[in-house]
């Protein structure tokens, strides 16, 4: 079989439709070592790069088993791999992710990568092996790994030194960051109720309006006012008034949706931004809040205290500024206050302020 394949290799130029000189040049002057072996592993073709890489003359390679190019310890596994390849021949790349070694004539070895290509010969299957010496790449990778290890050790040492020297400074920096975060939170939070303050409310309203306009979604805003709050302060004192405001903030947080923003708008006035809520749905939510205020046991805070809530609800009109929806909600709140208090005003039908729609929930 080997002699026939050797003869085939010698006559291959004449059988190829390409220029014989071109074919010979492609194989002979390819920048990688090319070795063709038969099913028994006998070499029937090799180019000049293969001779240079392994240190053999062409005559010393032709007709000999390709195992001669593999270190003795790896030959059994190489034969097994070659057998499996012939059972399922397909182009494949070897050497990536694991070390493959080649053996030169002088017994020295070098790391290699091999691409295998099955080829149908006239007298049986052939295997084209393209071998690349990756010694230089492995050397450079080794140097890079050593340099990286050394650099990592230096960085770790320097980091440890800095941590020891600057431990107190780092603790101070953490304290300053925590203080800064606390101040930022306080600058956006009403200290009495824990709700957003008017500044934060204004920024969030602008952001929600931009989102609603860009996505074509509804957005509603409600303004709330505690009825007769001045009388509570006058009769029960400002401490009682603060208790009412604090409890009002808690009730609003509990009754609003997770996506809503509840804020203390000023004094006894509160505001809620309701994203994705059309006017009717927003009015229902406000009615829930009004009922919760009416049902709350205010006397548990201070004997004789009773609290009701009035609300005005408006829906943002696309393209309108934030002041427009606030003005509309304020007008509805005014209507609710002058329409009897303890109610939600959300629309006008022929001048009459109507309460929020009933709900079973």
PDB file of C-alpha atoms in Angstrom, residues 65-218:
ATOM      1  CA  UNK A  65       5.892   5.535   9.909  1.00  0.00           C
ATOM      2  CA  UNK A  66       4.781   8.976  11.008  1.00  0.00           C
ATOM      3  CA  UNK A  67       5.166   7.767  14.606  1.00  0.00           C
ATOM      4  CA  UNK A  68       8.880   8.550  14.225  1.00  0.00           C
ATOM      5  CA  UNK A  69       7.919  12.220  14.518  1.00  0.00           C
ATOM      6  CA  UNK A  70       6.202  11.691  17.889  1.00  0.00           C
ATOM      7  CA  UNK A  71       7.989  11.215  21.252  1.00  0.00           C
ATOM      8  CA  UNK A  72       8.056   7.499  22.203  1.00  0.00           C
ATOM      9  CA  UNK A  73       5.908   8.023  25.298  1.00  0.00           C
ATOM     10  CA  UNK A  74       3.121   9.536  23.185  1.00  0.00           C
ATOM     11  CA  UNK A  75       3.164   7.040  20.317  1.00  0.00           C
ATOM     12  CA  UNK A  76       0.485   4.661  21.694  1.00  0.00           C
ATOM     13  CA  UNK A  77      -1.971   7.519  22.174  1.00  0.00           C
ATOM     14  CA  UNK A  78      -0.991   8.934  18.774  1.00  0.00           C
ATOM     15  CA  UNK A  79      -1.757   5.615  17.058  1.00  0.00           C
ATOM     16  CA  UNK A  80      -5.113   5.457  18.836  1.00  0.00           C
ATOM     17  CA  UNK A  81      -5.947   9.014  17.804  1.00  0.00           C
ATOM     18  CA  UNK A  82      -4.951   8.274  14.200  1.00  0.00           C
ATOM     19  CA  UNK A  83      -7.174   5.195  14.167  1.00  0.00           C
ATOM     20  CA  UNK A  84     -10.143   7.152  15.508  1.00  0.00           C
ATOM     21  CA  UNK A  85      -9.567   9.890  12.971  1.00  0.00           C
ATOM     22  CA  UNK A  86      -9.664   7.388  10.102  1.00  0.00           C
ATOM     23  CA  UNK A  87     -12.927   5.971  11.479  1.00  0.00           C
ATOM     24  CA  UNK A  88     -14.516   9.436  11.418  1.00  0.00           C
ATOM     25  CA  UNK A  89     -12.441  11.519   9.030  1.00  0.00           C
ATOM     26  CA  UNK A  90     -13.130  15.244   9.063  1.00  0.00           C
ATOM     27  CA  UNK A  91     -10.935  18.285   9.105  1.00  0.00           C
ATOM     28  CA  UNK A  92     -10.020  19.096  12.675  1.00  0.00           C
ATOM     29  CA  UNK A  93      -7.587  21.233  14.578  1.00  0.00           C
ATOM     30  CA  UNK A  94      -5.463  19.715  17.308  1.00  0.00           C
ATOM     31  CA  UNK A  95      -3.227  21.172  19.962  1.00  0.00           C
ATOM     32  CA  UNK A  96      -5.557  23.850  21.293  1.00  0.00           C
ATOM     33  CA  UNK A  97      -6.152  23.492  24.990  1.00  0.00           C
ATOM     34  CA  UNK A  98      -3.634  20.637  25.462  1.00  0.00           C
ATOM     35  CA  UNK A  99       0.057  20.120  24.798  1.00  0.00           C
ATOM     36  CA  UNK A 100       1.160  18.171  21.715  1.00  0.00           C
ATOM     37  CA  UNK A 101       4.806  17.407  21.208  1.00  0.00           C
ATOM     38  CA  UNK A 102       6.813  16.581  18.094  1.00  0.00           C
ATOM     39  CA  UNK A 103      10.173  14.793  17.991  1.00  0.00           C
ATOM     40  CA  UNK A 104      13.097  15.829  15.809  1.00  0.00           C
ATOM     41  CA  UNK A 105      15.723  13.520  14.342  1.00  0.00           C
ATOM     42  CA  UNK A 106      18.179  14.485  17.095  1.00  0.00           C
ATOM     43  CA  UNK A 107      15.668  13.429  19.766  1.00  0.00           C
ATOM     44  CA  UNK A 108      14.735  16.930  20.853  1.00  0.00           C
ATOM     45  CA  UNK A 109      11.065  17.841  21.084  1.00  0.00           C
ATOM     46  CA  UNK A 110       9.038  20.952  20.377  1.00  0.00           C
ATOM     47  CA  UNK A 111       5.416  21.994  20.969  1.00  0.00           C
ATOM     48  CA  UNK A 112       3.222  21.875  17.914  1.00  0.00           C
ATOM     49  CA  UNK A 113      -0.264  22.424  16.603  1.00  0.00           C
ATOM     50  CA  UNK A 114      -1.599  20.083  13.923  1.00  0.00           C
ATOM     51  CA  UNK A 115      -4.449  20.455  11.469  1.00  0.00           C
ATOM     52  CA  UNK A 116      -5.649  17.166   9.955  1.00  0.00           C
ATOM     53  CA  UNK A 117      -7.404  16.825   6.607  1.00  0.00           C
ATOM     54  CA  UNK A 118      -8.659  13.491   5.217  1.00  0.00           C
ATOM     55  CA  UNK A 119      -7.889  12.825   1.568  1.00  0.00           C
ATOM     56  CA  UNK A 120      -9.058  10.033  -0.707  1.00  0.00           C
ATOM     57  CA  UNK A 121      -6.041   8.467  -2.403  1.00  0.00           C
ATOM     58  CA  UNK A 122      -6.212   6.044  -5.331  1.00  0.00           C
ATOM     59  CA  UNK A 123      -5.168   3.159  -3.086  1.00  0.00           C
ATOM     60  CA  UNK A 124      -6.867   4.041   0.173  1.00  0.00           C
ATOM     61  CA  UNK A 125      -7.444   6.894   2.577  1.00  0.00           C
ATOM     62  CA  UNK A 126      -4.720   9.433   3.215  1.00  0.00           C
ATOM     63  CA  UNK A 127      -4.229  11.958   5.992  1.00  0.00           C
ATOM     64  CA  UNK A 128      -2.768  15.393   5.319  1.00  0.00           C
ATOM     65  CA  UNK A 129      -1.055  16.750   8.437  1.00  0.00           C
ATOM     66  CA  UNK A 130      -0.150  20.443   8.589  1.00  0.00           C
ATOM     67  CA  UNK A 131       2.247  21.032  11.478  1.00  0.00           C
ATOM     68  CA  UNK A 132       3.089  24.388  13.063  1.00  0.00           C
ATOM     69  CA  UNK A 133       5.989  24.776  15.492  1.00  0.00           C
ATOM     70  CA  UNK A 134       4.643  26.943  18.331  1.00  0.00           C
ATOM     71  CA  UNK A 135       7.870  27.010  20.355  1.00  0.00           C
ATOM     72  CA  UNK A 136       8.287  30.762  20.028  1.00  0.00           C
ATOM     73  CA  UNK A 137       4.672  31.413  20.903  1.00  0.00           C
ATOM     74  CA  UNK A 138       4.906  29.177  23.963  1.00  0.00           C
ATOM     75  CA  UNK A 139       8.129  30.896  25.003  1.00  0.00           C
ATOM     76  CA  UNK A 140       6.519  34.318  24.749  1.00  0.00           C
ATOM     77  CA  UNK A 141       3.415  33.110  26.567  1.00  0.00           C
ATOM     78  CA  UNK A 142       5.615  31.719  29.315  1.00  0.00           C
ATOM     79  CA  UNK A 143       7.407  35.045  29.644  1.00  0.00           C
ATOM     80  CA  UNK A 144       4.080  36.857  29.725  1.00  0.00           C
ATOM     81  CA  UNK A 145       2.756  34.509  32.408  1.00  0.00           C
ATOM     82  CA  UNK A 146       5.870  34.979  34.511  1.00  0.00           C
ATOM     83  CA  UNK A 147       5.717  38.732  34.042  1.00  0.00           C
ATOM     84  CA  UNK A 148       2.026  38.769  34.908  1.00  0.00           C
ATOM     85  CA  UNK A 149       2.649  36.665  38.009  1.00  0.00           C
ATOM     86  CA  UNK A 150       5.442  38.962  39.093  1.00  0.00           C
ATOM     87  CA  UNK A 151       3.356  42.034  38.409  1.00  0.00           C
ATOM     88  CA  UNK A 152       0.413  40.572  40.288  1.00  0.00           C
ATOM     89  CA  UNK A 153       2.645  39.849  43.267  1.00  0.00           C
ATOM     90  CA  UNK A 154       3.971  43.406  43.160  1.00  0.00           C
ATOM     91  CA  UNK A 155       0.463  44.816  42.951  1.00  0.00           C
ATOM     92  CA  UNK A 156      -0.698  42.640  45.833  1.00  0.00           C
ATOM     93  CA  UNK A 157       2.259  43.700  47.934  1.00  0.00           C
ATOM     94  CA  UNK A 158       1.759  47.368  47.100  1.00  0.00           C
ATOM     95  CA  UNK A 159      -1.955  47.073  47.797  1.00  0.00           C
ATOM     96  CA  UNK A 160      -1.270  45.475  51.165  1.00  0.00           C
ATOM     97  CA  UNK A 161       1.201  48.255  51.988  1.00  0.00           C
ATOM     98  CA  UNK A 162      -1.277  50.933  51.001  1.00  0.00           C
ATOM     99  CA  UNK A 163      -4.028  49.283  53.000  1.00  0.00           C
ATOM    100  CA  UNK A 164      -1.827  49.181  56.079  1.00  0.00           C
ATOM    101  CA  UNK A 165      -0.656  52.776  55.673  1.00  0.00           C
ATOM    102  CA  UNK A 166      -4.046  54.199  54.720  1.00  0.00           C
ATOM    103  CA  UNK A 167      -6.364  52.126  56.904  1.00  0.00           C
ATOM    104  CA  UNK A 168      -7.390  55.141  58.944  1.00  0.00           C
ATOM    105  CA  UNK A 169      -7.801  57.251  55.816  1.00  0.00           C
ATOM    106  CA  UNK A 170      -9.948  54.572  54.195  1.00  0.00           C
ATOM    107  CA  UNK A 171     -12.150  54.423  57.268  1.00  0.00           C
ATOM    108  CA  UNK A 172     -12.477  58.200  57.175  1.00  0.00           C
ATOM    109  CA  UNK A 173     -13.296  58.075  53.467  1.00  0.00           C
ATOM    110  CA  UNK A 174     -16.014  55.490  54.102  1.00  0.00           C
ATOM    111  CA  UNK A 175     -17.449  57.686  56.835  1.00  0.00           C
ATOM    112  CA  UNK A 176     -17.422  60.703  54.527  1.00  0.00           C
ATOM    113  CA  UNK A 177     -19.130  58.708  51.772  1.00  0.00           C
ATOM    114  CA  UNK A 178     -21.790  57.504  54.179  1.00  0.00           C
ATOM    115  CA  UNK A 179     -22.304  61.052  55.400  1.00  0.00           C
ATOM    116  CA  UNK A 180     -22.531  62.316  51.832  1.00  0.00           C
ATOM    117  CA  UNK A 181     -25.099  59.639  50.962  1.00  0.00           C
ATOM    118  CA  UNK A 182     -27.059  60.517  54.080  1.00  0.00           C
ATOM    119  CA  UNK A 183     -27.008  64.218  53.213  1.00  0.00           C
ATOM    120  CA  UNK A 184     -28.103  63.438  49.656  1.00  0.00           C
ATOM    121  CA  UNK A 185     -30.974  61.358  50.992  1.00  0.00           C
ATOM    122  CA  UNK A 186     -31.945  64.077  53.466  1.00  0.00           C
ATOM    123  CA  UNK A 187     -31.832  66.680  50.708  1.00  0.00           C
ATOM    124  CA  UNK A 188     -34.524  64.709  48.877  1.00  0.00           C
ATOM    125  CA  UNK A 189     -36.567  63.485  51.831  1.00  0.00           C
ATOM    126  CA  UNK A 190     -38.992  65.267  54.091  1.00  0.00           C
ATOM    127  CA  UNK A 191     -37.584  64.721  57.600  1.00  0.00           C
ATOM    128  CA  UNK A 192     -40.965  64.557  59.346  1.00  0.00           C
ATOM    129  CA  UNK A 193     -42.880  62.164  57.086  1.00  0.00           C
ATOM    130  CA  UNK A 194     -40.058  60.287  55.352  1.00  0.00           C
ATOM    131  CA  UNK A 195     -41.694  61.013  51.989  1.00  0.00           C
ATOM    132  CA  UNK A 196     -40.001  62.693  49.051  1.00  0.00           C
ATOM    133  CA  UNK A 197     -39.690  66.449  49.486  1.00  0.00           C
ATOM    134  CA  UNK A 198     -40.885  69.000  46.974  1.00  0.00           C
ATOM    135  CA  UNK A 199     -37.512  69.186  45.208  1.00  0.00           C
ATOM    136  CA  UNK A 200     -37.340  65.429  44.675  1.00  0.00           C
ATOM    137  CA  UNK A 201     -41.001  65.362  43.662  1.00  0.00           C
ATOM    138  CA  UNK A 202     -40.378  67.996  40.990  1.00  0.00           C
ATOM    139  CA  UNK A 203     -37.411  66.119  39.514  1.00  0.00           C
ATOM    140  CA  UNK A 204     -39.282  62.817  39.470  1.00  0.00           C
ATOM    141  CA  UNK A 205     -42.331  64.426  37.885  1.00  0.00           C
ATOM    142  CA  UNK A 206     -40.212  65.835  35.049  1.00  0.00           C
ATOM    143  CA  UNK A 207     -38.642  62.403  34.537  1.00  0.00           C
ATOM    144  CA  UNK A 208     -42.005  60.601  34.527  1.00  0.00           C
ATOM    145  CA  UNK A 209     -43.486  63.123  32.085  1.00  0.00           C
ATOM    146  CA  UNK A 210     -40.558  62.566  29.724  1.00  0.00           C
ATOM    147  CA  UNK A 211     -41.082  58.790  29.982  1.00  0.00           C
ATOM    148  CA  UNK A 212     -44.843  59.030  29.464  1.00  0.00           C
ATOM    149  CA  UNK A 213     -44.497  61.303  26.428  1.00  0.00           C
ATOM    150  CA  UNK A 214     -41.785  59.197  24.800  1.00  0.00           C
ATOM    151  CA  UNK A 215     -43.660  55.896  25.298  1.00  0.00           C
ATOM    152  CA  UNK A 216     -47.183  57.208  24.847  1.00  0.00           C
ATOM    153  CA  UNK A 217     -48.240  56.115  28.341  1.00  0.00           C
ATOM    154  CA  UNK A 218     -50.723  57.767  30.728  1.00  0.00           C
TER     155      UNK A 218
END
